[in-house]
mmCIF file of C-alpha atoms in Angstrom:
data_model
loop_
_atom_site.group_PDB
_atom_site.id
_atom_site.type_symbol
_atom_site.label_atom_id
_atom_site.label_comp_id
_atom_site.label_asym_id
_atom_site.label_seq_id
_atom_site.Cartn_x
_atom_site.Cartn_y
_atom_site.Cartn_z
ATOM 1 C CA MET A 15 10.274 6.384 16.695
ATOM 2 C CA THR A 16 13.659 7.823 15.945
ATOM 3 C CA GLY A 17 15.333 9.119 12.698
ATOM 4 C CA PRO A 18 14.013 10.487 9.705
ATOM 5 C CA ARG A 19 9.910 9.767 8.878
ATOM 6 C CA TYR A 20 7.641 9.383 5.897
ATOM 7 C CA ILE A 21 4.531 11.463 6.902
ATOM 8 C CA ALA A 22 1.243 11.397 5.013
ATOM 9 C CA PHE A 23 -1.571 13.699 5.653
ATOM 10 C CA GLU A 24 -4.741 12.543 4.123
ATOM 11 C CA GLY A 25 -8.211 13.071 4.123
ATOM 12 C CA ALA A 26 -11.760 14.075 1.601
ATOM 13 C CA GLU A 27 -11.504 16.850 -0.641
ATOM 14 C CA GLY A 28 -11.450 20.466 1.250
ATOM 15 C CA CYS A 29 -10.300 19.057 4.391
ATOM 16 C CA GLY A 30 -7.400 21.576 4.419
ATOM 17 C CA LYS A 31 -4.632 18.772 4.407
ATOM 18 C CA SER A 32 -2.645 20.617 1.829
ATOM 19 C CA THR A 33 -2.388 23.928 3.834
ATOM 20 C CA GLN A 34 -2.022 21.364 7.525
ATOM 21 C CA ALA A 35 0.719 19.487 5.155
ATOM 22 C CA ALA A 36 2.603 22.726 4.498
ATOM 23 C CA ARG A 37 2.557 24.031 7.689
ATOM 24 C CA TYR A 38 3.767 20.987 9.163
ATOM 25 C CA ALA A 39 6.277 20.757 7.586
ATOM 26 C CA SER A 40 7.740 23.708 7.360
ATOM 27 C CA ALA A 41 7.560 24.229 11.120
ATOM 28 C CA ILE A 42 10.094 20.637 11.410
ATOM 29 C CA ASP A 43 11.974 21.898 8.599
ATOM 30 C CA ALA A 44 11.161 18.550 6.358
ATOM 31 C CA VAL A 45 10.545 18.018 2.401
ATOM 32 C CA LEU A 46 7.268 18.900 1.567
ATOM 33 C CA THR A 47 5.692 16.862 -1.665
ATOM 34 C CA ARG A 48 2.621 15.404 -3.069
ATOM 35 C CA GLU A 49 0.760 12.660 -4.696
ATOM 36 C CA THR A 50 -0.298 12.717 -7.437
ATOM 37 C CA GLY A 51 2.315 15.463 -9.169
ATOM 38 C CA GLY A 52 5.143 15.551 -6.955
ATOM 39 C CA THR A 53 7.462 14.865 -10.015
ATOM 40 C CA ASP A 54 7.729 16.494 -13.700
ATOM 41 C CA ILE A 55 6.440 12.693 -14.766
ATOM 42 C CA GLY A 56 3.748 12.653 -11.911
ATOM 43 C CA ALA A 57 2.857 16.157 -12.700
ATOM 44 C CA ARG A 58 1.793 15.137 -16.530
ATOM 45 C CA LEU A 59 0.144 12.096 -15.079
ATOM 46 C CA ARG A 60 -2.141 14.154 -12.807
ATOM 47 C CA GLU A 61 -3.260 16.382 -15.462
ATOM 48 C CA ILE A 62 -4.506 13.266 -17.112
ATOM 49 C CA LEU A 63 -6.076 12.328 -13.836
ATOM 50 C CA HIS A 64 -8.033 15.382 -12.787
ATOM 51 C CA ASP A 65 -9.077 16.182 -16.311
ATOM 52 C CA THR A 66 -12.572 17.523 -16.082
ATOM 53 C CA SER A 67 -12.755 16.840 -20.334
ATOM 54 C CA ILE A 68 -12.270 12.738 -19.681
ATOM 55 C CA HIS A 69 -15.960 11.440 -18.463
ATOM 56 C CA ASP A 70 -14.744 7.354 -19.915
ATOM 57 C CA MET A 71 -11.315 6.728 -17.687
ATOM 58 C CA ALA A 72 -12.077 2.746 -16.012
ATOM 59 C CA PRO A 73 -11.190 2.961 -12.405
ATOM 60 C CA ARG A 74 -8.381 0.298 -13.150
ATOM 61 C CA ALA A 75 -6.789 2.633 -15.552
ATOM 62 C CA GLU A 76 -7.220 5.406 -13.059
ATOM 63 C CA ALA A 77 -5.571 3.118 -10.321
ATOM 64 C CA LEU A 78 -2.407 2.380 -12.824
ATOM 65 C CA ILE A 79 -1.899 6.290 -13.398
ATOM 66 C CA ALA A 80 -2.024 6.906 -9.596
ATOM 67 C CA ALA A 81 0.538 3.524 -9.208
ATOM 68 C CA ALA A 82 2.529 5.466 -11.923
ATOM 69 C CA ASP A 83 2.848 8.053 -10.495
ATOM 70 C CA ARG A 84 3.556 6.913 -7.110
ATOM 71 C CA ALA A 85 6.594 4.954 -8.266
ATOM 72 C CA GLN A 86 8.135 7.622 -9.892
ATOM 73 C CA HIS A 87 7.724 9.862 -7.064
ATOM 74 C CA LEU A 88 8.917 7.569 -4.200
ATOM 75 C CA ASP A 89 11.949 6.800 -6.589
ATOM 76 C CA GLN A 90 12.927 10.400 -7.334
ATOM 77 C CA VAL A 91 11.727 12.130 -3.870
ATOM 78 C CA VAL A 92 10.550 10.242 -1.032
ATOM 79 C CA ARG A 93 13.179 7.650 -0.978
ATOM 80 C CA PRO A 94 16.429 9.800 -1.697
ATOM 81 C CA ALA A 95 15.055 11.964 0.898
ATOM 82 C CA LEU A 96 14.642 9.484 3.625
ATOM 83 C CA ASP A 97 18.248 8.013 2.817
ATOM 84 C CA ALA A 98 19.781 11.946 3.359
ATOM 85 C CA GLY A 99 17.933 11.860 6.980
ATOM 86 C CA ARG A 100 15.319 14.044 5.884
ATOM 87 C CA THR A 101 11.661 13.989 6.916
ATOM 88 C CA VAL A 102 9.266 13.662 4.354
ATOM 89 C CA VAL A 103 5.699 15.150 4.756
ATOM 90 C CA SER A 104 3.090 14.040 1.966
ATOM 91 C CA ASP A 105 -0.051 15.393 0.578
ATOM 92 C CA ARG A 106 -1.437 12.204 -0.096
ATOM 93 C CA SER A 107 -0.173 9.020 -0.512
ATOM 94 C CA VAL A 108 -0.551 5.131 -1.093
ATOM 95 C CA TYR A 109 -3.674 5.484 1.157
ATOM 96 C CA SER A 110 -5.671 8.041 -1.181
ATOM 97 C CA THR A 111 -5.776 4.955 -3.960
ATOM 98 C CA LEU A 112 -7.016 2.594 -1.302
ATOM 99 C CA ALA A 113 -9.856 5.411 -0.519
ATOM 100 C CA TYR A 114 -10.334 6.680 -4.091
ATOM 101 C CA GLN A 115 -9.990 3.869 -6.109
ATOM 102 C CA GLY A 116 -10.831 1.053 -3.941
ATOM 103 C CA TYR A 117 -13.443 2.144 -1.841
ATOM 104 C CA GLY A 118 -14.972 5.099 -4.147
ATOM 105 C CA ARG A 119 -14.473 3.339 -7.515
ATOM 106 C CA ARG A 120 -15.397 -0.127 -6.311
ATOM 107 C CA LEU A 121 -11.793 -1.951 -6.634
ATOM 108 C CA ASP A 122 -10.240 -4.348 -4.722
ATOM 109 C CA VAL A 123 -8.742 -2.963 -1.761
ATOM 110 C CA ASP A 124 -6.663 -6.007 -1.494
ATOM 111 C CA GLN A 125 -5.453 -5.817 -4.845
ATOM 112 C CA LEU A 126 -4.641 -2.529 -4.513
ATOM 113 C CA ARG A 127 -2.501 -2.850 -1.710
ATOM 114 C CA GLN A 128 -0.698 -5.535 -3.897
ATOM 115 C CA ILE A 129 -0.426 -2.897 -7.144
ATOM 116 C CA ASN A 130 0.892 -0.290 -4.789
ATOM 117 C CA ASP A 131 2.715 -2.488 -2.529
ATOM 118 C CA TRP A 132 5.109 -3.247 -5.797
ATOM 119 C CA ALA A 133 5.140 0.259 -6.978
ATOM 120 C CA THR A 134 6.232 1.427 -4.235
ATOM 121 C CA GLY A 135 9.446 -1.288 -3.575
ATOM 122 C CA GLY A 136 7.247 -1.799 -0.355
ATOM 123 C CA LEU A 137 8.013 1.704 1.404
ATOM 124 C CA TRP A 138 4.706 2.861 3.121
ATOM 125 C CA PRO A 139 3.935 5.707 5.256
ATOM 126 C CA ASP A 140 5.100 5.594 8.774
ATOM 127 C CA LEU A 141 2.453 7.916 9.796
ATOM 128 C CA VAL A 142 -0.804 9.014 8.612
ATOM 129 C CA VAL A 143 -2.739 12.107 9.525
ATOM 130 C CA PHE A 144 -5.914 11.638 9.284
ATOM 131 C CA ILE A 145 -7.618 15.250 8.736
ATOM 132 C CA ASP A 146 -11.457 14.432 9.631
ATOM 133 C CA THR A 147 -13.569 17.235 8.485
ATOM 134 C CA PRO A 148 -17.024 18.223 9.471
ATOM 135 C CA ASP A 149 -19.852 17.226 5.978
ATOM 136 C CA ASP A 150 -20.916 20.664 6.142
ATOM 137 C CA VAL A 151 -17.546 22.374 6.437
ATOM 138 C CA ILE A 152 -16.064 20.485 3.085
ATOM 139 C CA ALA A 153 -19.604 21.087 1.400
ATOM 140 C CA GLU A 154 -18.918 24.716 2.061
ATOM 141 C CA ARG A 155 -15.272 25.171 1.124
ATOM 142 C CA MET A 156 -16.322 23.081 -2.256
ATOM 143 C CA SER A 157 -19.253 25.210 -3.563
ATOM 144 C CA THR A 158 -16.852 28.017 -3.576
ATOM 145 C CA ARG A 159 -14.415 25.810 -5.735
ATOM 146 C CA ASN A 160 -14.048 25.192 -9.974
ATOM 147 C CA LEU A 161 -14.152 21.294 -9.372
ATOM 148 C CA ASP A 162 -11.795 19.061 -10.915
ATOM 149 C CA ARG A 163 -12.865 15.067 -12.257
ATOM 150 C CA PHE A 164 -12.514 14.000 -8.518
ATOM 151 C CA GLU A 165 -14.059 16.625 -6.638
ATOM 152 C CA ALA A 166 -16.975 16.511 -8.995
ATOM 153 C CA ALA A 167 -17.401 12.972 -8.506
ATOM 154 C CA GLY A 168 -20.909 13.160 -6.689
ATOM 155 C CA ASP A 169 -22.067 13.072 -2.855
ATOM 156 C CA ASP A 170 -22.373 9.066 -2.873
ATOM 157 C CA PHE A 171 -18.532 8.616 -4.114
ATOM 158 C CA HIS A 172 -17.066 11.277 -1.710
ATOM 159 C CA ASP A 173 -18.994 9.544 1.013
ATOM 160 C CA ARG A 174 -17.670 6.118 -0.085
ATOM 161 C CA VAL A 175 -13.873 7.799 0.167
ATOM 162 C CA ILE A 176 -14.581 9.358 3.573
ATOM 163 C CA ASP A 177 -15.815 6.154 4.868
ATOM 164 C CA GLY A 178 -13.006 4.366 3.663
ATOM 165 C CA PHE A 179 -10.547 6.660 5.302
ATOM 166 C CA ARG A 180 -12.291 6.260 8.577
ATOM 167 C CA THR A 181 -12.254 2.063 8.352
ATOM 168 C CA MET A 182 -8.606 2.328 7.292
ATOM 169 C CA ALA A 183 -7.537 4.711 10.189
ATOM 170 C CA ALA A 184 -9.948 2.649 13.090
ATOM 171 C CA ALA A 185 -7.848 -0.672 11.495
ATOM 172 C CA ASP A 186 -4.756 0.749 12.152
ATOM 173 C CA PRO A 187 -4.498 3.402 14.985
ATOM 174 C CA ASP A 188 -0.613 2.161 15.379
ATOM 175 C CA ARG A 189 0.410 4.304 12.015
ATOM 176 C CA TRP A 190 -2.821 6.684 11.458
ATOM 177 C CA ILE A 191 -4.408 9.445 14.013
ATOM 178 C CA SER A 192 -7.326 11.501 13.470
ATOM 179 C CA VAL A 193 -7.673 15.078 13.833
ATOM 180 C CA GLN A 194 -10.497 17.058 13.760
ATOM 181 C CA ALA A 195 -11.087 20.012 11.402
ATOM 182 C CA VAL A 196 -12.670 21.804 14.104
ATOM 183 C CA GLY A 197 -11.394 25.531 14.813
ATOM 184 C CA SER A 198 -9.285 27.954 13.053
ATOM 185 C CA ILE A 199 -6.102 26.793 11.050
ATOM 186 C CA ALA A 200 -3.772 27.659 14.172
ATOM 187 C CA GLN A 201 -5.796 25.056 16.007
ATOM 188 C CA VAL A 202 -6.334 22.530 13.751
ATOM 189 C CA ALA A 203 -2.136 22.479 13.166
ATOM 190 C CA GLN A 204 -1.680 22.770 16.999
ATOM 191 C CA SER A 205 -3.620 19.698 17.463
ATOM 192 C CA ILE A 206 -1.808 18.209 14.630
ATOM 193 C CA TYR A 207 1.597 18.992 15.741
ATOM 194 C CA ASP A 208 0.508 17.630 19.714
ATOM 195 C CA SER A 209 -0.573 14.598 18.362
ATOM 196 C CA ILE A 210 2.227 13.714 16.073
ATOM 197 C CA ALA A 211 4.505 14.539 19.054
ATOM 198 C CA GLU A 212 2.385 12.111 21.480
ATOM 199 C CA TRP A 213 2.540 8.884 18.481
ATOM 200 C CA SER A 214 6.274 10.110 18.449
ATOM 201 C CA GLU A 215 6.302 9.015 22.151
ATOM 202 C CA ARG A 216 5.185 5.831 22.214
#
């Protein structure tokens, strides 16, 4: 694939995707952004979504707040960068909604796809880099964090989320690449770089 690309890094909490997205964006001089919170408006929406004092948010409300963040993000950051010829690397994307609110919260995944296709104006990532991390590594990393509302949602929720990511990756191999997060940060980064280079040559 030639030209600017919209690349999303996805994975479970604590998988290392934020670190790897930043490394890859720097390596290729891409625009680095994130969902949620990639715009000023999105940052305010993110505060609501991650606020640990909120215990009664309806899953549908959660999904719609995420979609609102995404609509602003694509309009303000992603689409203008692509139009200017810049590749965009995003720490999370629409697929996090499918994993978290769809598989995790058990909302209808097809309905979420329709809602988010409208929110994005049909602009979905060209490539999804799924960082698949062993459960024990994630558990160790999470044990040292002050957990936000999603991170504290419980093991069953997070098991459904990671199963959702794996299901989506297996169902769409032309768009997704899976990288096992085993080894040092530099080793994982090299695996990501090599996998993306191979995908680009298809």
